Amino acid sequence: MIIMLPIRPFIATAAAASAMGLPAVPAQATQQAAIPTLVGIRAAHHSGLDRLVFEFRGRAPAQRDVRYVTKLIADGSGHTVSAVGSALLQVRFGQADGHDDHGNVTYGPARRTYALPGVIQVVTTGDFEATLTFGVGLAKRVPFRVYTLTQPSRVVVDIATPYRTVPVRDYFLNMANHGIGRRPYTTAVQRPVIPPATSFGTLQRLFAGPPKPRRRKDCSSSAPQPPASAS
């Protein structure tokens, strides 16, 4: 028995594309090409807040969810992901990617540390089925607001820092000196912590590790101010 398949819609689509001199592009490929790609994460302190910025190539993701959680869960595996902080903020983007066509990560390291009053760490918890998820370790649970900026496309999380901090010293291994046997083997750095629990804050920053060197225009203070209400 021969089964006849309905091919007229396909022929009509191909004929229309051919008549305009354009190649027929499958709808699925068009949809995938439109998915925003994360190309950078950065954070910096401004007056009264820490600003965390997710920059995308293309448009900003329409689906985004930012909330406090008790623990961070890796998408796909379901394993718990560790992050240093007294409060954990989960940032999730739907219909967004963090890798290119070859599977290479497009936004940098999966774990990064900041020497800021509020933001201690940002860790990747998922890039699975066009859903990007991150965990943010904070020094304290505080109010925040979320909004978008354009040119380039960015999703911004402003995290309030309505508290006083004092500088403390942490000591990290100096890998360059240690590798060639040159003293000192450690380097002292300053970190802002919330009093009176300065010992606890010092240990938190020590466990978080040293931050990576900052690159271009990390959260420039010239960024437009957010709207009155969060998106």
Short mmCIF file of C-alpha atoms in Angstrom, two decimals:
data_model
loop_
_atom_site.label_atom_id
_atom_site.label_comp_id
_atom_site.label_asym_id
_atom_site.label_seq_id
_atom_site.Cartn_x
_atom_site.Cartn_y
_atom_site.Cartn_z
CA MET A 1 0.00 0.00 0.00
CA ILE A 2 1.29 3.47 -0.90
CA ILE A 3 0.61 6.28 1.57
CA MET A 4 0.27 9.74 0.07
CA LEU A 5 1.65 12.52 2.31
CA PRO A 6 0.22 16.07 2.21
CA ILE A 7 3.02 18.02 0.52
CA ARG A 8 1.08 20.94 -0.94
CA PRO A 9 1.78 23.36 1.99
CA PHE A 10 5.50 22.66 1.68
CA ILE A 11 5.47 23.17 -2.10
CA ALA A 12 3.54 26.41 -1.73
CA THR A 13 6.03 27.74 0.86
CA ALA A 14 9.04 26.81 -1.25
CA ALA A 15 7.46 28.33 -4.36
CA ALA A 16 6.76 31.62 -2.55
CA ALA A 17 10.33 31.83 -1.28
CA SER A 18 11.70 31.01 -4.72
CA ALA A 19 9.52 33.66 -6.36
CA MET A 20 11.04 36.31 -4.09
CA GLY A 21 14.54 35.04 -4.70
CA LEU A 22 14.94 33.92 -1.08
CA PRO A 23 15.97 30.52 0.28
CA ALA A 24 13.36 28.63 2.23
CA VAL A 25 14.32 28.76 5.92
CA PRO A 26 12.73 26.29 8.33
CA ALA A 27 10.72 27.97 11.09
CA GLN A 28 12.71 26.12 13.75
CA ALA A 29 16.03 27.52 12.48
CA THR A 30 14.59 31.04 12.44
CA GLN A 31 13.38 30.69 16.01
CA GLN A 32 16.77 29.39 17.21
CA ALA A 33 18.61 32.25 15.52
CA ALA A 34 16.50 34.75 17.43
CA ILE A 35 17.38 33.37 20.88
CA PRO A 36 19.44 35.92 22.88
CA THR A 37 22.99 34.88 23.80
CA LEU A 38 24.63 35.95 27.06
CA VAL A 39 28.00 37.55 26.33
CA GLY A 40 29.02 39.09 29.65
CA ILE A 41 28.42 39.32 33.40
CA ARG A 42 29.79 42.18 35.47
CA ALA A 43 29.16 43.89 38.79
CA ALA A 44 30.21 47.09 40.53
CA HIS A 45 29.27 49.20 43.53
CA HIS A 46 27.38 52.47 43.17
CA SER A 47 25.97 54.78 45.81
CA GLY A 48 23.68 52.67 47.99
CA LEU A 49 23.69 49.57 45.79
CA ASP A 50 25.62 46.85 43.99
CA ARG A 51 24.74 46.66 40.30
CA LEU A 52 24.83 43.24 38.60
CA VAL A 53 24.59 43.31 34.80
CA PHE A 54 23.90 40.48 32.33
CA GLU A 55 24.68 41.58 28.76
CA PHE A 56 23.14 39.80 25.76
CA ARG A 57 23.77 39.68 22.05
CA GLY A 58 20.46 40.36 20.31
CA ARG A 59 17.42 41.28 22.34
CA ALA A 60 17.10 40.88 26.10
CA PRO A 61 15.31 37.69 27.20
CA ALA A 62 11.59 38.25 27.57
CA GLN A 63 11.36 35.56 30.25
CA ARG A 64 13.27 36.38 33.42
CA ASP A 65 12.76 35.54 37.07
CA VAL A 66 14.79 36.78 40.05
CA ARG A 67 14.02 35.54 43.55
CA TYR A 68 15.57 34.49 46.85
CA VAL A 69 16.03 30.74 47.36
CA THR A 70 17.25 28.54 50.19
CA LYS A 71 19.62 26.57 47.95
CA LEU A 72 20.86 26.51 44.37
CA ILE A 73 19.99 23.54 42.17
CA ALA A 74 21.77 22.71 38.92
CA ASP A 75 19.41 22.45 35.97
CA GLY A 76 19.45 19.03 34.36
CA SER A 77 21.39 17.14 37.07
CA GLY A 78 19.45 18.36 40.11
CA HIS A 79 22.68 18.60 42.14
CA THR A 80 23.18 21.32 44.74
CA VAL A 81 25.54 24.11 43.66
CA SER A 82 27.54 25.90 46.35
CA ALA A 83 27.93 29.67 46.55
CA VAL A 84 29.41 31.81 49.31
CA GLY A 85 26.91 34.18 50.91
CA SER A 86 24.43 34.67 53.76
CA ALA A 87 21.59 34.95 51.20
CA LEU A 88 21.14 33.33 47.80
CA LEU A 89 19.50 35.06 44.87
CA GLN A 90 18.47 32.98 41.86
CA VAL A 91 18.49 34.65 38.43
CA ARG A 92 16.79 32.74 35.59
CA PHE A 93 16.41 33.62 31.90
CA GLY A 94 14.03 31.68 29.67
CA GLN A 95 14.62 31.33 25.91
CA ALA A 96 18.27 32.37 26.22
CA ASP A 97 21.62 30.68 25.61
CA GLY A 98 25.05 30.98 27.17
CA HIS A 99 26.99 29.11 24.46
CA ASP A 100 27.69 29.25 20.75
CA ASP A 101 26.91 26.67 18.03
CA HIS A 102 30.00 24.67 19.03
CA GLY A 103 29.04 24.50 22.70
CA ASN A 104 31.61 27.08 23.84
CA VAL A 105 30.59 29.29 26.78
CA THR A 106 30.08 32.87 25.62
CA TYR A 107 30.04 34.83 28.90
CA GLY A 108 33.21 33.82 30.78
CA PRO A 109 33.89 31.74 33.92
CA ALA A 110 31.13 29.73 35.57
CA ARG A 111 32.14 31.02 39.03
CA ARG A 112 33.28 34.55 39.77
CA THR A 113 34.01 36.46 42.97
CA TYR A 114 33.58 40.18 43.66
CA ALA A 115 35.06 42.45 46.33
CA LEU A 116 31.77 44.34 46.81
CA PRO A 117 29.70 45.21 49.90
CA GLY A 118 26.79 42.99 48.85
CA VAL A 119 27.63 40.70 45.93
CA ILE A 120 30.17 38.05 46.93
CA GLN A 121 29.84 35.41 44.20
CA VAL A 122 27.97 34.68 40.98
CA VAL A 123 27.85 31.03 39.89
CA THR A 124 26.31 29.30 36.90
CA THR A 125 23.66 26.75 37.82
CA GLY A 126 22.30 25.93 34.38
CA ASP A 127 22.47 26.38 30.61
CA PHE A 128 19.93 23.73 29.70
CA GLU A 129 17.26 23.63 27.01
CA ALA A 130 17.45 27.38 26.29
CA THR A 131 17.21 28.26 30.00
CA LEU A 132 20.05 30.10 31.74
CA THR A 133 20.22 30.06 35.54
CA PHE A 134 22.62 31.71 37.97
CA GLY A 135 23.05 31.93 41.71
CA VAL A 136 24.20 35.10 43.45
CA GLY A 137 25.75 34.86 46.91
CA LEU A 138 25.04 38.01 48.93
CA ALA A 139 26.41 39.31 52.22
CA LYS A 140 22.85 39.98 53.42
CA ARG A 141 19.26 39.52 52.28
CA VAL A 142 18.16 42.95 51.04
CA PRO A 143 15.65 44.49 48.59
CA PHE A 144 16.49 44.43 44.89
CA ARG A 145 14.97 45.51 41.59
CA VAL A 146 15.27 44.26 38.03
CA TYR A 147 15.07 46.22 34.78
CA THR A 148 16.41 46.20 31.23
CA LEU A 149 18.62 48.51 29.18
CA THR A 150 19.26 48.61 25.44
CA GLN A 151 22.17 49.22 23.08
CA PRO A 152 23.52 46.77 24.11
CA SER A 153 20.78 44.59 25.58
CA ARG A 154 21.19 44.18 29.32
CA VAL A 155 19.25 42.81 32.26
CA VAL A 156 20.24 44.72 35.39
CA VAL A 157 19.76 43.67 39.01
CA ASP A 158 20.25 46.50 41.50
CA ILE A 159 20.88 45.09 44.97
CA ALA A 160 20.53 47.52 47.88
CA THR A 161 23.40 47.95 50.33
CA PRO A 162 21.74 49.96 53.14
CA TYR A 163 24.36 49.05 55.73
CA ARG A 164 27.78 50.09 56.91
CA THR A 165 30.85 48.03 56.07
CA VAL A 166 34.37 48.03 57.45
CA PRO A 167 37.53 46.93 55.61
CA VAL A 168 39.22 43.70 56.70
CA ARG A 169 42.26 41.86 55.40
CA ASP A 170 42.28 38.44 53.79
CA TYR A 171 45.43 36.65 52.71
CA PHE A 172 45.54 34.63 49.49
CA LEU A 173 48.30 32.43 48.12
CA ASN A 174 50.47 34.27 45.62
CA MET A 175 50.79 31.60 42.94
CA ALA A 176 53.51 33.45 41.01
CA ASN A 177 55.79 33.80 44.04
CA HIS A 178 55.01 30.31 45.30
CA GLY A 179 55.84 28.77 41.94
CA ILE A 180 59.40 30.13 41.93
CA GLY A 181 60.02 29.96 45.69
CA ARG A 182 59.98 33.72 46.25
CA ARG A 183 58.62 35.21 49.48
CA PRO A 184 56.09 36.38 50.48
CA TYR A 185 53.90 33.46 49.48
CA THR A 186 50.71 35.31 50.38
CA THR A 187 49.14 38.59 49.31
CA ALA A 188 46.97 40.70 51.61
CA VAL A 189 43.78 42.20 50.15
CA GLN A 190 41.03 44.33 51.65
CA ARG A 191 37.40 43.24 51.69
CA PRO A 192 34.27 45.10 52.91
CA VAL A 193 32.35 43.22 55.61
CA ILE A 194 29.32 44.06 57.74
CA PRO A 195 30.03 44.73 61.44
CA PRO A 196 29.88 43.53 64.14
CA ALA A 197 30.33 40.03 62.61
CA THR A 198 33.66 40.94 61.06
CA SER A 199 35.30 37.55 61.71
CA PHE A 200 32.44 35.77 59.97
CA GLY A 201 32.59 38.19 57.05
CA THR A 202 36.34 37.76 56.77
CA LEU A 203 36.00 33.99 56.53
CA GLN A 204 33.23 34.32 53.94
CA ARG A 205 35.47 36.41 51.69
CA LEU A 206 38.38 34.03 52.24
CA PHE A 207 36.28 31.03 51.18
CA ALA A 208 35.01 32.95 48.14
CA GLY A 209 38.58 33.37 46.91
CA PRO A 210 40.17 36.23 44.98
CA PRO A 211 38.25 37.99 42.22
CA LYS A 212 39.27 37.84 38.59
CA PRO A 213 40.82 41.00 37.11
CA ARG A 214 38.14 43.40 35.89
CA ARG A 215 37.81 44.11 32.20
CA ARG A 216 36.29 46.84 30.06
CA LYS A 217 33.67 49.29 31.43
CA ASP A 218 32.51 47.01 34.24
CA CYS A 219 29.12 48.45 35.15
CA SER A 220 30.02 52.00 34.20
CA SER A 221 28.44 54.63 36.44
CA SER A 222 27.21 56.38 33.30
CA ALA A 223 24.56 53.71 32.78
CA PRO A 224 21.00 55.11 32.61
CA GLN A 225 19.08 55.12 35.88
CA PRO A 226 16.39 52.45 36.40
CA PRO A 227 12.67 53.16 36.15
CA ALA A 228 10.59 53.66 39.27
CA SER A 229 9.18 50.12 39.18
CA ALA A 230 11.01 46.85 38.62
CA SER A 231 10.20 44.68 35.62
#
